[in-house]
Each structure stands twice: as C-alpha cells, then as structure tokens.
C-alpha cells in the first residue's frame, strides 16, 4: 500500500508540474524553452527536462533524480538543475523550486544601481509575505555551476534570489507555494518598473514589524 501511495503522489506531482508549466506559458512567463520547475518527491526530485517548453510538458518524461543528482527516469534534466539542488540541499523545508526568465523580473535584473540586499523594495504586503527580501546574485553564463554555488550561499536565509541579467529562482514549502511566490514576484517587478521615475511609498518599519508578527514575514 505504501508503494502505491508513493507512486500516486509522484504522479500527482508530475501532473502538477505540467499544469503549472502550461499556466506560466499562457501568462507569458515562460517564453520558448526557458524556465524550469522541480518538486521534492520520495527518493529524490522531479525536474523539467532540458530544452523543454513549459507549455508542452509530458508528465511521463519529467526527469527524476536521486539525492545525489543521478538520473533515475525520464529525459535528461534541465541544465540548471544545480539551481534547484542548491535550495533543496540547504533549505530543508523546500518542497518545490521554480526558475523563470519572466519578463518583468528579468528586466529588473538588468537595472543598474539595485540594492543587492533586495532588488525589489517592500512596496506591497503580499510581496513581503510571499517572497521576502530578494537578494541580487552576480551574473554567470548559462550553465555555469558557479551559479548554483552562489545560490547555495543565500538559500538557507532567503527563499528567493534574482540572478543578474537572467531571472528569479524561488523555493516554497510546496510546489504551489513556490508558484504563488514567483507570480507575486513577477507582479511586484512589473509594479516596480511602472513606478520608475516616481517617488515610492514603501512599507514603513512599523508596517513590516506588523507583517512579521502577524504572518511570520521574513524581511
């Protein structure tokens, strides 16, 4: 019975990854074959395959890796699997990780003069609660394992990071939580870009304290 339940849960996660991928494509958050999604499962992680369109994922072809990162089944995993593993291996509560090249967050990652401690200011309570501080990581060429090492340094203390001239990586306790957080991040990035050139009223320290007390926000 345990084996059946485990298999059923893995299949459910495969379907959820595929559904989320389709939603991101429809929202314009996953152009071409960009972006990757993963979820922790029994015996390892499920990850979207390399060069796969998130809008056309076959649940059966989603990669399954063991705890050491070896391919168990499915197609070869995303070349950026080290981004996901950095979160899973250093953030025990992480159940899902998403990396996108979403338009507005990626645009923010190209701006000069960003606060490296948090690329986006606390302009809405929802961003503070669902994402928290968003540190900026340096630029790495695509596929550079150094990117994973950089994420690993921040993952214990932050659930999301922004890769310079690239895009965001977000971890959540569940895959659904990671999805909600990265969608909130993208919307906040859109608002931030719209507000460029205007004076911004960010949340005050007292308001941030209230969110920390009421919702456990990490800011």
Coordinates of N, CA and C in Angstrom, one line a residue:
X1 N 0.8 -1.2 0.0 CA 0.0 0.0 0.0 C 0.9 1.3 0.0
X2 N 2.0 1.2 0.8 CA 2.9 2.4 0.9 C 3.4 2.7 -0.5
X3 N 3.8 1.6 -1.2 CA 4.4 1.8 -2.5 C 3.4 2.4 -3.5
X4 N 2.2 2.0 -3.4 CA 1.1 2.5 -4.3 C 0.9 4.0 -4.0
X5 N 0.9 4.4 -2.7 CA 0.6 5.8 -2.3 C 1.8 6.7 -2.8
X6 N 3.0 6.2 -2.6 CA 4.2 6.9 -3.1 C 4.1 7.1 -4.6
X7 N 3.8 6.1 -5.3 CA 3.7 6.2 -6.8 C 2.6 7.2 -7.2
X8 N 1.5 7.1 -6.5 CA 0.4 8.0 -6.8 C 0.8 9.5 -6.5
X9 N 1.5 9.7 -5.4 CA 1.9 11.1 -5.1 C 2.9 11.6 -6.1
X10 N 3.8 10.7 -6.6 CA 4.8 11.2 -7.6 C 4.0 11.5 -8.9
X11 N 3.0 10.7 -9.3 CA 2.3 11.0 -10.5 C 1.5 12.3 -10.3
X12 N 1.0 12.6 -9.1 CA 0.3 13.8 -8.9 C 1.2 15.0 -9.1
X13 N 2.4 14.9 -8.6 CA 3.4 16.0 -8.7 C 3.8 16.2 -10.2
X14 N 3.9 15.1 -10.9 CA 4.2 15.2 -12.4 C 3.1 16.0 -13.1
X15 N 1.9 15.7 -12.7 CA 0.7 16.4 -13.4 C 0.7 17.8 -12.9
X16 N 1.0 18.1 -11.7 CA 1.0 19.5 -11.2 C 2.1 20.3 -11.9
X17 N 3.3 19.7 -12.0 CA 4.4 20.4 -12.7 C 4.0 20.8 -14.2
X18 N 3.3 19.8 -14.8 CA 2.9 20.1 -16.2 C 1.8 21.2 -16.2
X19 N 0.9 21.1 -15.3 CA -0.2 22.1 -15.3 C 0.4 23.5 -15.0
X20 N 1.3 23.6 -14.0 CA 2.0 24.9 -13.7 C 2.7 25.4 -14.9
X21 N 3.4 24.5 -15.6 CA 4.2 24.9 -16.8 C 3.2 25.5 -17.9
X22 N 2.1 24.9 -18.1 CA 1.1 25.4 -19.1 C 0.6 26.8 -18.7
X23 N 0.4 26.9 -17.4 CA -0.1 28.2 -16.8 C 0.9 29.3 -17.0
X24 N 2.2 29.0 -16.8 CA 3.2 30.0 -17.0 C 3.3 30.4 -18.4
X25 N 3.2 29.5 -19.3 CA 3.3 29.8 -20.8 C 2.1 30.7 -21.2
X26 N 0.9 30.4 -20.7 CA -0.2 31.2 -21.0 C -0.1 32.6 -20.5
X27 N 0.6 32.7 -19.3 CA 0.8 34.0 -18.7 C 1.9 34.8 -19.3
X28 N 2.6 34.2 -20.3 CA 3.8 34.8 -20.9 C 5.0 34.8 -20.0
X29 N 5.0 34.0 -19.0 CA 6.2 34.0 -18.1 C 7.2 32.9 -18.5
X30 N 7.0 32.2 -19.5 CA 8.0 31.1 -19.9 C 8.1 31.0 -21.4
X31 N 8.8 32.1 -22.0 CA 8.9 32.1 -23.4 C 9.9 31.0 -23.9
X32 N 9.6 30.4 -25.1 CA 10.4 29.4 -25.7 C 10.6 28.2 -24.9
X33 N 11.9 27.8 -24.6 CA 12.1 26.7 -23.8 C 12.8 27.1 -22.5
X34 N 12.5 28.4 -22.1 CA 13.1 28.9 -20.9 C 12.4 28.5 -19.6
X35 N 13.1 28.5 -18.5 CA 12.5 28.2 -17.2 C 12.5 26.8 -16.9
X36 N 12.4 26.5 -15.6 CA 12.4 25.1 -15.2 C 11.7 25.0 -13.8
X37 N 11.1 23.8 -13.6 CA 10.3 23.6 -12.4 C 10.7 22.3 -11.8
X38 N 10.7 22.2 -10.4 CA 11.1 21.0 -9.8 C 10.2 20.8 -8.5
X39 N 10.2 19.6 -8.0 CA 9.5 19.3 -6.8 C 10.2 18.1 -6.1
X40 N 10.2 18.2 -4.8 CA 10.8 17.1 -4.0 C 9.8 15.9 -3.9
X41 N 10.3 14.7 -4.1 CA 9.4 13.5 -4.1 C 10.1 12.4 -3.3
X42 N 9.5 11.3 -3.2 CA 10.1 10.2 -2.5 C 11.3 9.7 -3.3
X43 N 12.5 9.7 -2.6 CA 13.7 9.2 -3.2 C 14.4 10.2 -4.1
X44 N 14.0 11.5 -4.1 CA 14.8 12.5 -4.9 C 13.9 13.7 -5.3
X45 N 14.2 14.1 -6.5 CA 13.5 15.3 -7.1 C 13.0 15.0 -8.5
X46 N 11.8 15.6 -8.8 CA 11.3 15.7 -10.2 C 11.7 17.0 -10.7
X47 N 12.3 17.0 -12.0 CA 12.7 18.3 -12.6 C 12.3 18.3 -14.1
X48 N 11.9 19.4 -14.6 CA 11.6 19.5 -16.0 C 12.8 19.2 -16.9
X49 N 12.6 18.6 -18.0 CA 13.8 18.2 -18.9 C 14.5 19.4 -19.5
X50 N 15.7 19.1 -20.0 CA 16.4 20.2 -20.7 C 15.8 20.5 -22.0
X51 N 15.8 21.7 -22.4 CA 15.3 22.2 -23.7 C 13.8 21.9 -23.9
X52 N 13.0 21.9 -22.8 CA 11.6 21.6 -22.9 C 10.8 22.8 -22.7
X53 N 9.7 23.0 -23.5 CA 8.8 24.1 -23.4 C 7.9 23.8 -22.2
X54 N 7.8 24.7 -21.2 CA 7.0 24.5 -20.1 C 5.5 24.4 -20.4
X55 N 5.2 24.9 -21.6 CA 3.8 24.8 -22.1 C 3.4 23.5 -22.7
X56 N 4.4 22.6 -22.9 CA 4.1 21.3 -23.5 C 4.8 20.2 -22.9
X57 N 4.7 20.1 -21.6 CA 5.4 19.0 -20.8 C 4.6 17.7 -20.8
X58 N 5.3 16.6 -21.0 CA 4.7 15.3 -20.9 C 5.0 14.8 -19.5
X59 N 4.0 14.6 -18.6 CA 4.3 14.2 -17.2 C 5.3 13.0 -17.1
X60 N 5.1 12.1 -18.1 CA 5.9 10.8 -18.0 C 7.4 11.1 -18.3
X61 N 7.7 12.2 -19.1 CA 9.0 12.5 -19.5 C 9.8 13.4 -18.5
X62 N 9.1 13.9 -17.5 CA 9.7 14.7 -16.5 C 10.8 13.9 -15.8
X63 N 12.0 14.5 -15.6 CA 13.2 13.8 -15.1 C 13.0 13.5 -13.6
X64 N 13.5 12.4 -13.2 CA 13.5 12.1 -11.7 C 15.0 11.8 -11.4
X65 N 15.5 12.6 -10.4 CA 16.9 12.5 -9.9 C 16.9 11.9 -8.5
X66 N 17.9 11.2 -8.2 CA 18.1 10.7 -6.8 C 18.7 11.8 -6.0
X67 N 19.0 11.6 -4.7 CA 19.5 12.6 -3.8 C 20.9 13.1 -4.2
X68 N 21.6 12.3 -5.0 CA 23.0 12.6 -5.5 C 22.9 13.3 -6.8
X69 N 21.7 13.5 -7.4 CA 21.6 14.1 -8.7 C 21.7 13.2 -9.9
X70 N 21.7 11.9 -9.7 CA 21.8 10.9 -10.8 C 20.4 10.7 -11.4
X71 N 20.3 10.6 -12.7 CA 19.0 10.5 -13.4 C 18.5 9.0 -13.1
X72 N 17.3 9.0 -12.6 CA 16.6 7.7 -12.4 C 15.7 7.3 -13.5
X73 N 14.9 8.3 -14.0 CA 14.0 8.0 -15.1 C 13.6 9.3 -15.8
X74 N 13.0 9.2 -16.9 CA 12.6 10.4 -17.7 C 13.8 10.9 -18.6
X75 N 13.5 12.0 -19.2 CA 14.6 12.6 -20.1 C 15.6 13.3 -19.2
X76 N 16.8 13.6 -19.8 CA 17.8 14.4 -19.1 C 17.3 15.7 -18.5
X77 N 17.6 16.0 -17.3 CA 17.0 17.2 -16.6 C 17.6 18.5 -17.1
X78 N 16.9 19.6 -16.8 CA 17.4 20.9 -17.1 C 18.8 21.1 -16.8
X79 N 19.5 21.8 -17.6 CA 20.9 22.1 -17.4 C 21.1 23.0 -16.1
X80 N 20.1 23.6 -15.7 CA 20.1 24.4 -14.5 C 19.6 23.7 -13.2
X81 N 19.7 22.4 -13.2 CA 19.3 21.6 -12.1 C 20.0 22.0 -10.8
X82 N 21.3 22.5 -11.0 CA 22.1 22.8 -9.8 C 21.4 24.0 -9.0
X83 N 20.6 24.8 -9.7 CA 19.9 25.9 -9.0 C 18.9 25.3 -8.0
X84 N 18.2 24.3 -8.5 CA 17.2 23.6 -7.6 C 17.9 22.9 -6.5
X85 N 18.9 22.1 -6.8 CA 19.6 21.3 -5.8 C 20.2 22.2 -4.7
X86 N 20.6 23.4 -5.1 CA 21.2 24.3 -4.1 C 20.2 24.6 -3.0
X87 N 18.9 24.8 -3.4 CA 17.9 25.1 -2.5 C 17.5 23.9 -1.7
X88 N 17.3 22.7 -2.3 CA 16.9 21.5 -1.6 C 17.9 21.1 -0.6
X89 N 19.2 21.2 -0.9 CA 20.2 20.7 -0.1 C 20.6 21.6 1.1
X90 N 20.1 22.8 1.0 CA 20.5 23.8 2.1 C 19.2 24.4 2.8
X91 N 18.0 24.1 2.2 CA 16.8 24.6 2.8 C 15.8 23.4 3.0
X92 N 15.9 22.8 4.1 CA 15.2 21.5 4.4 C 13.7 21.6 4.1
X93 N 13.1 22.8 4.4 CA 11.7 22.9 4.2 C 11.2 23.0 2.7
X94 N 12.2 23.2 1.8 CA 11.8 23.4 0.4 C 11.2 22.2 -0.2
X95 N 10.0 22.3 -0.8 CA 9.3 21.2 -1.4 C 9.2 21.4 -2.9
X96 N 9.3 22.7 -3.4 CA 9.3 23.0 -4.8 C 10.2 24.2 -5.1
X97 N 10.8 24.2 -6.3 CA 11.6 25.3 -6.7 C 11.3 25.6 -8.2
X98 N 11.2 26.9 -8.5 CA 10.9 27.4 -9.8 C 11.9 28.5 -10.2
X99 N 12.4 28.3 -11.5 CA 13.3 29.3 -12.1 C 12.6 29.8 -13.4
X100 N 12.5 31.1 -13.6 CA 11.9 31.6 -14.8 C 12.7 32.7 -15.4
X101 N 12.5 33.0 -16.7 CA 13.0 34.2 -17.3 C 11.9 35.1 -17.6
X102 N 11.0 35.3 -16.6 CA 9.8 36.1 -16.8 C 10.2 37.5 -17.0
X103 N 9.4 38.2 -17.9 CA 9.8 39.5 -18.5 C 10.1 40.5 -17.5
X104 N 9.3 40.8 -16.5 CA 9.5 42.0 -15.6 C 10.6 41.7 -14.6
X105 N 10.6 40.5 -14.0 CA 11.7 40.2 -13.1 C 13.0 40.2 -13.8
X106 N 13.1 39.7 -15.0 CA 14.3 39.7 -15.8 C 14.7 41.1 -16.1
X107 N 13.8 41.9 -16.4 CA 14.1 43.3 -16.7 C 14.7 44.0 -15.5
X108 N 14.1 43.8 -14.3 CA 14.7 44.3 -13.1 C 16.1 43.9 -12.9
X109 N 16.4 42.6 -13.2 CA 17.7 42.0 -13.0 C 18.8 42.7 -13.9
X110 N 18.3 43.5 -14.9 CA 19.3 44.2 -15.8 C 19.5 45.6 -15.4
X111 N 18.7 46.1 -14.4 CA 18.9 47.5 -14.0 C 20.1 47.8 -13.2
X112 N 20.7 49.0 -13.4 CA 21.9 49.4 -12.7 C 21.4 50.0 -11.3
X113 N 22.3 49.9 -10.3 CA 22.0 50.6 -9.1 C 21.0 49.9 -8.2
X114 N 20.8 48.6 -8.4 CA 19.9 47.8 -7.5 C 20.5 47.6 -6.1
X115 N 19.6 47.6 -5.1 CA 20.0 47.2 -3.8 C 20.3 45.7 -3.7
X116 N 21.6 45.3 -3.6 CA 21.9 43.9 -3.6 C 21.3 43.1 -2.5
X117 N 20.9 43.8 -1.4 CA 20.2 43.1 -0.3 C 18.8 42.7 -0.6
X118 N 18.2 43.5 -1.5 CA 16.8 43.2 -2.0 C 16.6 44.0 -3.2
X119 N 16.5 43.4 -4.4 CA 16.4 44.1 -5.7 C 15.0 44.8 -5.7
X120 N 14.0 44.3 -5.0 CA 12.7 45.0 -5.0 C 12.4 45.5 -3.6
X121 N 12.0 46.7 -3.5 CA 11.6 47.2 -2.2 C 10.3 46.7 -1.7
X122 N 10.0 46.9 -0.4 CA 8.7 46.4 0.2 C 7.6 47.3 -0.2
X123 N 7.1 47.2 -1.4 CA 6.0 48.1 -1.9 C 4.6 47.5 -1.6
X124 N 4.5 46.2 -1.4 CA 3.2 45.6 -1.1 C 3.4 44.6 0.0
X125 N 2.4 44.4 0.9 CA 2.5 43.4 1.9 C 2.5 42.0 1.4
X126 N 2.0 41.8 0.2 CA 1.9 40.4 -0.4 C 3.3 40.0 -0.8
X127 N 4.1 40.9 -1.4 CA 5.5 40.6 -1.7 C 6.3 40.3 -0.5
X128 N 6.1 41.1 0.6 CA 6.8 40.9 1.8 C 6.5 39.5 2.4
X129 N 5.2 39.1 2.4 CA 4.7 37.9 3.0 C 5.1 36.7 2.1
X130 N 5.0 36.7 0.8 CA 5.1 35.5 0.0 C 6.5 35.4 -0.5
X131 N 7.3 36.4 -0.6 CA 8.7 36.3 -1.2 C 9.7 36.8 -0.1
X132 N 9.5 37.9 0.5 CA 10.5 38.4 1.4 C 11.7 39.1 0.6
X133 N 12.8 39.3 1.3 CA 13.9 40.0 0.6 C 14.4 39.2 -0.6
X134 N 14.7 39.9 -1.6 CA 15.2 39.3 -2.9 C 16.6 39.8 -3.2
X135 N 17.6 39.1 -2.7 CA 19.0 39.5 -3.0 C 19.4 39.3 -4.4
X136 N 20.3 40.2 -4.9 CA 20.8 40.1 -6.3 C 22.1 39.3 -6.3
X137 N 22.2 38.3 -7.1 CA 23.4 37.5 -7.3 C 24.1 38.0 -8.6
X138 N 25.4 37.8 -8.6 CA 26.2 38.3 -9.8 C 25.8 37.5 -11.1
X139 N 26.2 38.1 -12.2 CA 26.0 37.4 -13.5 C 26.9 36.2 -13.6
X140 N 26.3 35.1 -14.1 CA 27.0 33.9 -14.5 C 26.5 33.5 -15.9
X141 N 27.4 33.0 -16.7 CA 27.0 32.5 -18.0 C 26.0 31.3 -17.8
X142 N 25.1 31.1 -18.8 CA 24.2 30.0 -18.6 C 24.9 28.6 -18.5
X143 N 24.5 27.8 -17.5 CA 25.1 26.5 -17.3 C 26.3 26.5 -16.4
X144 N 26.8 27.7 -16.0 CA 27.9 27.8 -15.1 C 27.6 27.3 -13.7
X145 N 28.2 26.2 -13.3 CA 27.9 25.6 -11.9 C 28.1 26.6 -10.8
X146 N 28.9 27.6 -11.1 CA 29.1 28.7 -10.1 C 27.8 29.4 -9.6
X147 N 26.9 29.3 -10.5 CA 25.6 29.9 -10.2 C 24.9 29.2 -9.1
X148 N 25.0 27.8 -9.1 CA 24.5 27.0 -8.1 C 25.2 27.3 -6.7
X149 N 26.5 27.4 -6.8 CA 27.2 27.7 -5.5 C 26.8 29.1 -5.0
X150 N 26.6 30.0 -5.8 CA 26.2 31.4 -5.4 C 24.8 31.3 -4.7
X151 N 23.9 30.5 -5.3 CA 22.5 30.3 -4.7 C 22.7 29.6 -3.4
X152 N 23.6 28.6 -3.3 CA 23.7 27.8 -2.1 C 24.1 28.7 -0.9
X153 N 24.8 29.8 -1.1 CA 25.2 30.7 0.0 C 24.0 31.4 0.5
X154 N 23.0 31.7 -0.3 CA 21.9 32.5 0.1 C 20.7 31.7 0.5
X155 N 20.6 30.5 0.0 CA 19.4 29.6 0.2 C 19.0 29.4 1.7
X156 N 19.9 29.2 2.6 CA 19.5 29.0 4.0 C 18.7 30.1 4.6
X157 N 18.9 31.4 4.1 CA 18.3 32.6 4.7 C 17.3 33.2 3.8
X158 N 17.2 32.9 2.5 CA 16.3 33.5 1.6 C 15.6 32.5 0.8
X159 N 14.3 32.7 0.5 CA 13.5 31.7 -0.3 C 13.5 32.1 -1.7
X160 N 14.1 33.2 -2.1 CA 14.2 33.7 -3.5 C 15.4 34.5 -3.7
X161 N 15.9 34.4 -4.9 CA 17.1 35.2 -5.3 C 16.8 35.7 -6.8
X162 N 17.5 36.7 -7.2 CA 17.4 37.2 -8.6 C 18.8 37.1 -9.2
X163 N 19.0 36.4 -10.3 CA 20.2 36.3 -11.0 C 20.4 37.4 -11.9
X164 N 21.5 38.2 -11.8 CA 21.7 39.4 -12.6 C 21.7 39.0 -14.1
X165 N 20.9 39.9 -14.8 CA 20.8 39.7 -16.3 C 20.3 38.3 -16.7
X166 N 19.4 37.8 -15.8 CA 18.9 36.4 -16.1 C 17.5 36.3 -15.6
X167 N 17.2 36.1 -14.3 CA 15.9 35.9 -13.8 C 15.8 35.4 -12.4
X168 N 14.6 35.2 -11.9 CA 14.5 34.7 -10.5 C 14.5 33.2 -10.3
X169 N 14.9 32.8 -9.1 CA 14.7 31.4 -8.6 C 14.0 31.5 -7.2
X170 N 13.0 30.7 -7.1 CA 12.1 30.8 -5.9 C 11.9 29.4 -5.4
X171 N 12.0 29.3 -4.0 CA 11.7 28.0 -3.4 C 10.4 28.2 -2.5
X172 N 9.6 27.1 -2.4 CA 8.5 27.2 -1.5 C 8.4 25.9 -0.7
X173 N 7.6 25.9 0.4 CA 7.4 24.7 1.2 C 6.7 23.6 0.3
X174 N 5.9 24.1 -0.6 CA 5.2 23.2 -1.6 C 5.4 23.8 -3.0
X175 N 5.2 23.0 -4.0 CA 5.2 23.5 -5.3 C 4.2 24.6 -5.6
X176 N 3.1 24.5 -5.0 CA 2.0 25.5 -5.1 C 2.5 26.8 -4.5
X177 N 3.2 26.7 -3.3 CA 3.7 27.9 -2.6 C 4.8 28.6 -3.5
X178 N 5.6 27.8 -4.1 CA 6.7 28.4 -5.0 C 6.0 29.1 -6.2
X179 N 5.0 28.5 -6.7 CA 4.3 29.1 -7.9 C 3.7 30.4 -7.5
X180 N 3.0 30.5 -6.3 CA 2.3 31.7 -5.9 C 3.4 32.8 -5.6
X181 N 4.5 32.4 -5.0 CA 5.6 33.3 -4.7 C 6.2 33.9 -6.0
X182 N 6.5 33.1 -7.0 CA 7.1 33.6 -8.2 C 6.2 34.5 -9.0
X183 N 4.9 34.2 -8.9 CA 3.9 35.0 -9.6 C 3.8 36.4 -8.9
X184 N 3.8 36.3 -7.6 CA 3.8 37.6 -6.8 C 5.1 38.4 -7.1
X185 N 6.2 37.7 -7.2 CA 7.5 38.4 -7.5 C 7.4 39.1 -8.9
X186 N 6.8 38.4 -9.9 CA 6.7 39.0 -11.2 C 5.8 40.2 -11.2
X187 N 4.7 40.1 -10.5 CA 3.8 41.2 -10.4 C 4.4 42.4 -9.7
X188 N 5.2 42.2 -8.7 CA 5.9 43.2 -7.9 C 6.9 43.9 -8.8
X189 N 7.6 43.1 -9.6 CA 8.6 43.6 -10.6 C 7.9 44.5 -11.6
X190 N 6.8 44.1 -12.0 CA 6.0 44.9 -13.0 C 5.6 46.2 -12.4
X191 N 5.1 46.2 -11.1 CA 4.8 47.4 -10.5 C 6.0 48.3 -10.3
X192 N 7.1 47.7 -9.9 CA 8.4 48.5 -9.6 C 8.8 49.2 -10.9
X193 N 8.7 48.5 -12.1 CA 9.1 49.1 -13.3 C 8.2 50.2 -13.7
X194 N 6.9 50.1 -13.4 CA 5.9 51.1 -13.7 C 6.1 52.3 -12.9
X195 N 6.7 52.1 -11.7 CA 6.9 53.2 -10.7 C 8.3 54.0 -10.9
X196 N 9.1 53.5 -11.9 CA 10.4 54.1 -12.1 C 10.1 55.6 -12.5
X197 N 10.9 56.5 -11.9 CA 10.8 57.9 -12.1 C 9.8 58.6 -11.2
X198 N 9.1 57.8 -10.3 CA 8.1 58.3 -9.4 C 8.7 58.1 -8.0
X199 N 8.2 58.9 -7.0 CA 8.5 58.7 -5.6 C 7.7 57.5 -5.1
X200 N 8.3 56.6 -4.4 CA 7.6 55.4 -4.0 C 7.4 55.4 -2.5
X201 N 6.2 55.2 -2.0 CA 6.0 55.0 -0.6 C 6.1 53.5 -0.3
X202 N 7.2 53.1 0.3 CA 7.4 51.7 0.7 C 6.8 51.5 2.0
X203 N 6.6 50.3 2.4 CA 6.1 50.0 3.7 C 7.1 50.4 4.8
X204 N 6.5 51.0 5.9 CA 7.4 51.5 6.9 C 7.9 50.4 7.8
X205 N 8.8 50.6 8.6 CA 9.4 49.6 9.5 C 8.3 49.1 10.5
X206 N 7.4 50.0 10.9 CA 6.3 49.6 11.8 C 5.4 48.6 11.1
X207 N 5.1 48.9 9.8 CA 4.2 48.1 9.0 C 4.9 46.7 8.7
X208 N 6.2 46.7 8.5 CA 6.9 45.5 8.3 C 6.9 44.7 9.6
X209 N 7.1 45.3 10.7 CA 7.0 44.6 12.0 C 5.7 43.9 12.2
X210 N 4.6 44.6 11.8 CA 3.3 44.1 11.9 C 3.2 42.8 11.1
X211 N 3.7 42.8 9.9 CA 3.7 41.6 9.0 C 4.5 40.5 9.5
X212 N 5.6 40.8 10.1 CA 6.4 39.8 10.8 C 5.7 39.2 11.9
X213 N 5.0 40.0 12.7 CA 4.3 39.5 13.9 C 3.1 38.7 13.5
X214 N 2.3 39.2 12.5 CA 1.0 38.6 12.2 C 1.2 37.4 11.3
X215 N 2.2 37.4 10.4 CA 2.3 36.4 9.3 C 3.6 35.7 9.3
X216 N 4.5 36.1 10.2 CA 5.8 35.5 10.1 C 6.7 35.9 8.9
X217 N 6.4 37.0 8.4 CA 7.1 37.5 7.2 C 8.6 37.6 7.5
X218 N 9.4 37.3 6.6 CA 10.9 37.3 6.8 C 11.4 38.5 6.0
X219 N 11.5 39.7 6.6 CA 12.1 40.9 6.0 C 13.0 41.6 7.0

